[in-house]
Each structure stands twice: as structure tokens, then as C-alpha cells.
PDB file of C-alpha atoms in Angstrom:
ATOM      1  CA  MET J   1      97.439 111.357 144.206  1.00 61.00           C
ATOM      2  CA  THR J   2     100.869 113.054 144.584  1.00 77.00           C
ATOM      3  CA  ALA J   3     102.990 115.118 142.087  1.00 78.00           C
ATOM      4  CA  LEU J   4     106.384 116.197 142.028  1.00 80.00           C
ATOM      5  CA  PHE J   5     108.013 119.270 140.074  1.00 83.00           C
ATOM      6  CA  GLY J   6     111.354 120.617 140.429  1.00 79.00           C
ATOM      7  CA  THR J   7     114.575 119.161 142.105  1.00 73.00           C
ATOM      8  CA  PRO J   8     113.552 116.097 144.214  1.00 69.00           C
ATOM      9  CA  ASP J   9     116.449 116.069 146.406  1.00 69.00           C
ATOM     10  CA  ILE J  10     115.654 119.676 148.193  1.00 69.00           C
ATOM     11  CA  ALA J  11     112.189 118.278 148.803  1.00 60.00           C
ATOM     12  CA  ILE J  12     113.904 116.398 151.886  1.00 55.00           C
ATOM     13  CA  GLY J  13     116.339 117.840 154.677  1.00 55.00           C
ATOM     14  CA  MET J  14     114.004 120.125 156.219  1.00 56.00           C
ATOM     15  CA  LYS J  15     114.372 118.261 159.488  1.00 58.00           C
ATOM     16  CA  GLU J  16     117.611 119.976 160.748  1.00 60.00           C
ATOM     17  CA  SER J  17     116.899 123.158 163.019  1.00 76.00           C
ATOM     18  CA  VAL J  18     113.860 124.838 161.513  1.00 79.00           C
ATOM     19  CA  SER J  19     111.949 128.051 162.343  1.00 82.00           C
ATOM     20  CA  ARG J  20     108.544 128.002 161.603  1.00 82.00           C
ATOM     21  CA  VAL J  21     106.085 130.877 161.126  1.00 84.00           C
ATOM     22  CA  ARG J  22     102.344 130.361 160.733  1.00 82.00           C
ATOM     23  CA  LEU J  23     100.021 133.100 159.079  1.00 83.00           C
ATOM     24  CA  PHE J  24      96.461 132.600 160.019  1.00 78.00           C
ATOM     25  CA  ASP J  25      93.164 133.557 158.242  1.00 74.00           C
ATOM     26  CA  GLY J  26      91.299 135.679 160.689  1.00 64.00           C
ATOM     27  CA  PRO J  27      89.204 139.070 160.769  1.00 58.00           C
ATOM     28  CA  LEU J  28      92.506 140.899 159.431  1.00 57.00           C
ATOM     29  CA  ASP J  29      92.691 138.346 156.301  1.00 65.00           C
ATOM     30  CA  LEU J  30      95.633 137.570 154.849  1.00 65.00           C
ATOM     31  CA  SER J  31      96.864 140.224 152.560  1.00 72.00           C
ATOM     32  CA  TRP J  32     100.052 141.496 150.696  1.00 70.00           C
ATOM     33  CA  ARG J  33     101.321 143.372 153.719  1.00 75.00           C
ATOM     34  CA  HIS J  34     101.751 140.294 155.419  1.00 81.00           C
ATOM     35  CA  CYS J  35     104.133 138.794 152.450  1.00 88.00           C
ATOM     36  CA  ALA J  36     106.439 141.774 153.051  1.00 89.00           C
ATOM     37  CA  THR J  37     106.404 142.043 156.565  1.00 91.00           C
ATOM     38  CA  THR J  38     106.969 138.132 157.136  1.00 93.00           C
ATOM     39  CA  SER J  39     109.829 137.824 154.752  1.00 95.00           C
ATOM     40  CA  ASP J  40     111.614 140.782 155.780  1.00 95.00           C
ATOM     41  CA  PHE J  41     111.275 139.382 159.522  1.00 95.00           C
ATOM     42  CA  ILE J  42     112.850 136.051 158.077  1.00 95.00           C
ATOM     43  CA  ALA J  43     115.404 137.647 156.066  1.00 96.00           C
ATOM     44  CA  ASP J  44     116.372 139.824 159.221  1.00 94.00           C
ATOM     45  CA  LEU J  45     116.662 136.902 161.284  1.00 94.00           C
ATOM     46  CA  PHE J  46     118.518 134.677 159.183  1.00 94.00           C
ATOM     47  CA  ALA J  47     121.081 137.278 158.050  1.00 93.00           C
ATOM     48  CA  LEU J  48     121.963 138.174 161.672  1.00 92.00           C
ATOM     49  CA  ARG J  49     125.059 135.850 161.592  1.00 88.00           C
ATOM     50  CA  PHE J  50     126.432 138.084 158.886  1.00 89.00           C
ATOM     51  CA  ARG J  51     126.039 141.655 160.738  1.00 86.00           C
ATOM     52  CA  SER J  52     129.685 142.197 161.212  1.00 85.00           C
ATOM     53  CA  PHE J  53     130.208 142.069 157.244  1.00 84.00           C
ATOM     54  CA  ARG J  54     128.140 144.596 156.017  1.00 80.00           C
ATOM     55  CA  ASN J  55     128.436 143.436 152.383  1.00 82.00           C
ATOM     56  CA  ASP J  56     127.542 139.974 153.146  1.00 89.00           C
ATOM     57  CA  TYR J  57     124.664 140.793 155.361  1.00 90.00           C
ATOM     58  CA  MET J  58     123.092 143.087 152.765  1.00 93.00           C
ATOM     59  CA  GLU J  59     123.431 140.519 150.178  1.00 93.00           C
ATOM     60  CA  VAL J  60     122.302 137.544 152.138  1.00 94.00           C
ATOM     61  CA  ARG J  61     119.504 139.568 153.659  1.00 95.00           C
ATOM     62  CA  HIS J  62     118.360 140.941 150.061  1.00 95.00           C
ATOM     63  CA  SER J  63     118.549 136.943 148.526  1.00 96.00           C
ATOM     64  CA  ILE J  64     116.441 135.651 151.361  1.00 96.00           C
ATOM     65  CA  GLY J  65     113.827 138.319 151.759  1.00 97.00           C
ATOM     66  CA  TYR J  66     113.252 138.067 147.870  1.00 96.00           C
ATOM     67  CA  LEU J  67     112.938 134.377 147.873  1.00 97.00           C
ATOM     68  CA  ALA J  68     110.732 134.486 150.922  1.00 97.00           C
ATOM     69  CA  ASN J  69     108.582 137.126 149.511  1.00 95.00           C
ATOM     70  CA  GLU J  70     108.079 135.471 146.271  1.00 95.00           C
ATOM     71  CA  LEU J  71     107.164 132.021 147.526  1.00 96.00           C
ATOM     72  CA  ILE J  72     104.871 133.738 150.203  1.00 94.00           C
ATOM     73  CA  GLU J  73     103.175 136.141 147.866  1.00 91.00           C
ATOM     74  CA  ASN J  74     102.328 132.947 145.682  1.00 91.00           C
ATOM     75  CA  ALA J  75     100.929 131.150 148.540  1.00 92.00           C
ATOM     76  CA  VAL J  76      98.736 133.964 149.590  1.00 88.00           C
ATOM     77  CA  LYS J  77      97.679 134.723 146.008  1.00 86.00           C
ATOM     78  CA  PHE J  78      96.756 131.253 145.281  1.00 86.00           C
ATOM     79  CA  ARG J  79      95.955 129.656 148.489  1.00 86.00           C
ATOM     80  CA  ALA J  80      92.567 128.106 149.612  1.00 88.00           C
ATOM     81  CA  PRO J  81      91.250 129.709 152.805  1.00 86.00           C
ATOM     82  CA  GLY J  82      93.273 128.327 155.892  1.00 86.00           C
ATOM     83  CA  GLU J  83      96.824 128.917 157.177  1.00 90.00           C
ATOM     84  CA  ILE J  84     100.022 129.060 155.548  1.00 92.00           C
ATOM     85  CA  VAL J  85     103.058 127.487 157.138  1.00 93.00           C
ATOM     86  CA  ILE J  86     106.674 128.935 156.769  1.00 94.00           C
ATOM     87  CA  GLU J  87     109.542 126.867 157.465  1.00 94.00           C
ATOM     88  CA  ALA J  88     113.001 128.128 157.143  1.00 94.00           C
ATOM     89  CA  SER J  89     116.873 126.861 158.046  1.00 92.00           C
ATOM     90  CA  MET J  90     120.240 127.859 157.282  1.00 91.00           C
ATOM     91  CA  ASP J  91     123.735 126.084 157.360  1.00 86.00           C
ATOM     92  CA  SER J  92     127.028 127.257 156.419  1.00 81.00           C
ATOM     93  CA  ASP J  93     126.549 127.438 152.814  1.00 86.00           C
ATOM     94  CA  CYS J  94     122.673 127.310 151.971  1.00 91.00           C
ATOM     95  CA  PHE J  95     119.336 129.001 152.888  1.00 94.00           C
ATOM     96  CA  LYS J  96     116.203 126.634 152.911  1.00 94.00           C
ATOM     97  CA  LEU J  97     112.742 127.460 152.999  1.00 95.00           C
ATOM     98  CA  LYS J  98     109.296 125.551 152.703  1.00 95.00           C
ATOM     99  CA  VAL J  99     105.826 127.232 152.589  1.00 96.00           C
ATOM    100  CA  SER J 100     102.801 124.713 152.655  1.00 95.00           C
ATOM    101  CA  ASN J 101      99.288 125.839 152.009  1.00 94.00           C
ATOM    102  CA  ASP J 102      96.310 124.221 150.563  1.00 93.00           C
ATOM    103  CA  VAL J 103      94.951 125.611 146.996  1.00 93.00           C
ATOM    104  CA  ALA J 104      91.765 124.955 144.941  1.00 91.00           C
ATOM    105  CA  GLY J 105      91.988 121.711 142.356  1.00 88.00           C
ATOM    106  CA  GLU J 106      91.647 124.087 139.600  1.00 88.00           C
ATOM    107  CA  ASN J 107      94.394 126.585 140.741  1.00 89.00           C
ATOM    108  CA  ALA J 108      96.870 123.211 141.475  1.00 91.00           C
ATOM    109  CA  SER J 109      96.107 122.404 137.848  1.00 90.00           C
ATOM    110  CA  ARG J 110      96.698 125.575 136.060  1.00 91.00           C
ATOM    111  CA  PHE J 111     100.037 125.713 138.352  1.00 92.00           C
ATOM    112  CA  GLN J 112     101.239 122.227 137.570  1.00 93.00           C
ATOM    113  CA  SER J 113     100.757 123.153 133.782  1.00 92.00           C
ATOM    114  CA  LEU J 114     102.941 126.306 134.519  1.00 91.00           C
ATOM    115  CA  LEU J 115     105.725 124.324 136.480  1.00 93.00           C
ATOM    116  CA  ALA J 116     105.897 121.902 133.806  1.00 92.00           C
ATOM    117  CA  ASP J 117     106.522 124.908 131.406  1.00 91.00           C
ATOM    118  CA  ILE J 118     109.276 126.811 133.571  1.00 90.00           C
ATOM    119  CA  THR J 119     111.117 123.802 134.720  1.00 91.00           C
ATOM    120  CA  ALA J 120     111.695 122.070 131.228  1.00 90.00           C
ATOM    121  CA  GLY J 121     114.631 124.295 130.488  1.00 89.00           C
ATOM    122  CA  ASP J 122     117.138 126.811 131.184  1.00 93.00           C
ATOM    123  CA  PRO J 123     115.960 129.026 133.461  1.00 92.00           C
ATOM    124  CA  GLY J 124     117.758 132.117 132.055  1.00 93.00           C
ATOM    125  CA  ASP J 125     116.615 131.249 128.336  1.00 93.00           C
ATOM    126  CA  LEU J 126     112.946 130.765 129.735  1.00 92.00           C
ATOM    127  CA  LEU J 127     113.164 134.133 131.680  1.00 92.00           C
ATOM    128  CA  ILE J 128     113.859 135.905 128.448  1.00 93.00           C
ATOM    129  CA  GLN J 129     111.204 134.296 126.481  1.00 91.00           C
ATOM    130  CA  ARG J 130     108.527 134.882 129.363  1.00 89.00           C
ATOM    131  CA  ILE J 131     109.527 138.521 129.620  1.00 90.00           C
ATOM    132  CA  GLU J 132     109.207 138.828 125.663  1.00 90.00           C
ATOM    133  CA  SER J 133     105.795 136.904 126.010  1.00 87.00           C
ATOM    134  CA  ASN J 134     104.556 139.188 128.609  1.00 83.00           C
ATOM    135  CA  ALA J 135     105.382 142.203 126.540  1.00 85.00           C
ATOM    136  CA  ALA J 136     103.689 141.050 123.732  1.00 86.00           C
ATOM    137  CA  ASN J 137     100.400 140.117 125.819  1.00 82.00           C
ATOM    138  CA  PRO J 138     100.761 142.188 129.168  1.00 74.00           C
ATOM    139  CA  ASP J 139      97.325 140.950 130.357  1.00 73.00           C
ATOM    140  CA  ALA J 140      98.635 137.179 130.809  1.00 69.00           C
ATOM    141  CA  GLU J 141      98.352 135.825 134.170  1.00 68.00           C
ATOM    142  CA  GLY J 142     100.582 133.179 136.031  1.00 64.00           C
ATOM    143  CA  SER J 143     103.727 133.984 133.835  1.00 79.00           C
ATOM    144  CA  GLY J 144     106.216 132.216 136.298  1.00 90.00           C
ATOM    145  CA  LEU J 145     108.494 135.481 136.196  1.00 92.00           C
ATOM    146  CA  GLY J 146     109.221 135.325 139.876  1.00 93.00           C
ATOM    147  CA  LEU J 147     110.213 131.920 139.929  1.00 95.00           C
ATOM    148  CA  LEU J 148     112.284 131.915 136.938  1.00 95.00           C
ATOM    149  CA  THR J 149     113.899 134.959 138.544  1.00 95.00           C
ATOM    150  CA  LEU J 150     114.866 133.000 141.184  1.00 96.00           C
ATOM    151  CA  MET J 151     116.057 130.145 139.526  1.00 95.00           C
ATOM    152  CA  SER J 152     118.153 132.355 136.985  1.00 95.00           C
ATOM    153  CA  ASP J 153     119.523 135.091 138.968  1.00 94.00           C
ATOM    154  CA  TYR J 154     119.464 133.733 142.401  1.00 95.00           C
ATOM    155  CA  GLY J 155     120.595 130.181 141.579  1.00 94.00           C
ATOM    156  CA  ALA J 156     117.592 128.851 143.349  1.00 95.00           C
ATOM    157  CA  ARG J 157     116.548 125.347 143.352  1.00 95.00           C
ATOM    158  CA  LEU J 158     113.139 124.665 143.536  1.00 95.00           C
ATOM    159  CA  ALA J 159     110.803 122.048 143.953  1.00 94.00           C
ATOM    160  CA  TRP J 160     106.708 121.433 144.560  1.00 95.00           C
ATOM    161  CA  ILE J 161     104.447 118.659 145.960  1.00 94.00           C
ATOM    162  CA  PHE J 162     101.048 118.477 145.616  1.00 94.00           C
ATOM    163  CA  SER J 163      98.911 115.764 147.416  1.00 93.00           C
ATOM    164  CA  SER J 164      95.462 115.407 148.101  1.00 87.00           C
ATOM    165  CA  ALA J 165      94.142 117.170 151.187  1.00 71.00           C
ATOM    166  CA  ASP J 166      91.215 116.268 153.411  1.00 70.00           C
ATOM    167  CA  GLU J 167      88.749 118.055 151.474  1.00 67.00           C
ATOM    168  CA  SER J 168      87.858 116.768 148.035  1.00 74.00           C
ATOM    169  CA  ASP J 169      88.587 119.764 145.938  1.00 83.00           C
ATOM    170  CA  ARG J 170      91.498 121.049 148.155  1.00 90.00           C
ATOM    171  CA  ILE J 171      95.244 119.859 147.055  1.00 93.00           C
ATOM    172  CA  CYS J 172      98.098 120.336 149.800  1.00 94.00           C
ATOM    173  CA  LEU J 173     101.024 122.122 148.241  1.00 95.00           C
ATOM    174  CA  GLU J 174     104.266 122.042 149.570  1.00 95.00           C
ATOM    175  CA  THR J 175     107.132 124.586 147.935  1.00 96.00           C
ATOM    176  CA  TYR J 176     110.700 123.951 148.836  1.00 95.00           C
ATOM    177  CA  ALA J 177     113.321 126.427 147.976  1.00 96.00           C
ATOM    178  CA  SER J 178     117.347 126.165 148.395  1.00 95.00           C
ATOM    179  CA  ILE J 179     119.514 129.344 147.732  1.00 95.00           C
ATOM    180  CA  PRO J 180     123.385 129.174 148.105  1.00 94.00           C
ATOM    181  CA  ILE J 181     124.607 131.449 150.646  1.00 89.00           C
ATOM    182  CA  SER J 182     128.118 132.959 150.000  1.00 72.00           C
ATOM    183  CA  GLN J 183     130.557 134.851 152.631  1.00 60.00           C
ATOM    184  CA  THR J 184     132.648 137.160 150.766  1.00 56.00           C
ATOM    185  CA  HIS J 185     133.806 139.265 153.853  1.00 52.00           C
ATOM    186  CA  ASN J 186     133.851 142.617 152.206  1.00 50.00           C
TER     187      ASN J 186
END
């Protein structure tokens, strides 16, 4: 079983020069602080080439950090026990990120349903609808606001591949993201 949601063409092409980080389960357990620390590290690493242009550096660092943090938080929040692998690369106009982890079958089904909803229309319109829906029902889970914000406000292109894992109730989830990187040299 394999299911693809999102933009299919970004789910390929991660073979160029890739930096890889693995977050392991262990005595410290994976938590929210690992998400922020890891995303800050990735943002710092990839924004370095812009350091001589302060505005570019700050914008690129923020965009990469926000993207990485959102996807890593989702992986930590919804994962089945096991490691999370983060792969990142950047060329002159695009930053790419791939986050791989296993999820329980039930979580995968709920997430696929959410993805079917949030990839079915204009991200800006869907973001407004979700904000209004969350205001009316603040206890709702799995709103997709972070993903819609990435698509609407950051121009992110996203794709998800769900495939069978080795264990019966586990699904391997690969999340792909691509955001434009512009240089203004201000």
C-alpha cells in the first residue's frame, strides 16, 4: 500500500548533496525541545551562505526554521516509537526538506483524511476557513493550520508518501517540502 498526497514532483530529487540528521528514541525521549533545537540548527546551517546580507540571512533563516520546526513537530507528535530522519538540501533558489518516520495505522488514516481536505483547494482560502473553524471549535485536533500557513504564507510545496512498514500496524511516512529562497541583498 502506497498513498501520495500533495505535489508529486517534489517527492523526488532529494538525491543531490543532502545533510542528514537522525533523532533517536532513548532515555531522554523525543520532545518538543528537540524540534526547536533541531530546526534552529538546520536553519543556521543552511542560512550561512547569506550571512553577508543581513536581511537575506534573517529571512532565509526564519523561513527554513519555521518549515523545519513545523514538520519535525508533526513527526514527533504523531510518530510511532522509533527514529525520525531529517534530510535537507538547498540550491540557489530552493530549500528542500524530507522528514521520515513511522506512524500508527490509525494516525495515518486520520492524517490522510486531513491532507485530502487541506490539499483540495487554494491554501489561502483554506487557511482562513480553518482559522474560523478553530475559533468556533477551539478543542478541534489536527487542524492543519501549520501546513496551510506554510503553503499560503511561505510558498511551500508539500508532498506526503505513506507506505507499508515492516510491522503490521505501522505506516512509513515521508514528508517532503520545498520553499523558494530568494536573494534580495539588502
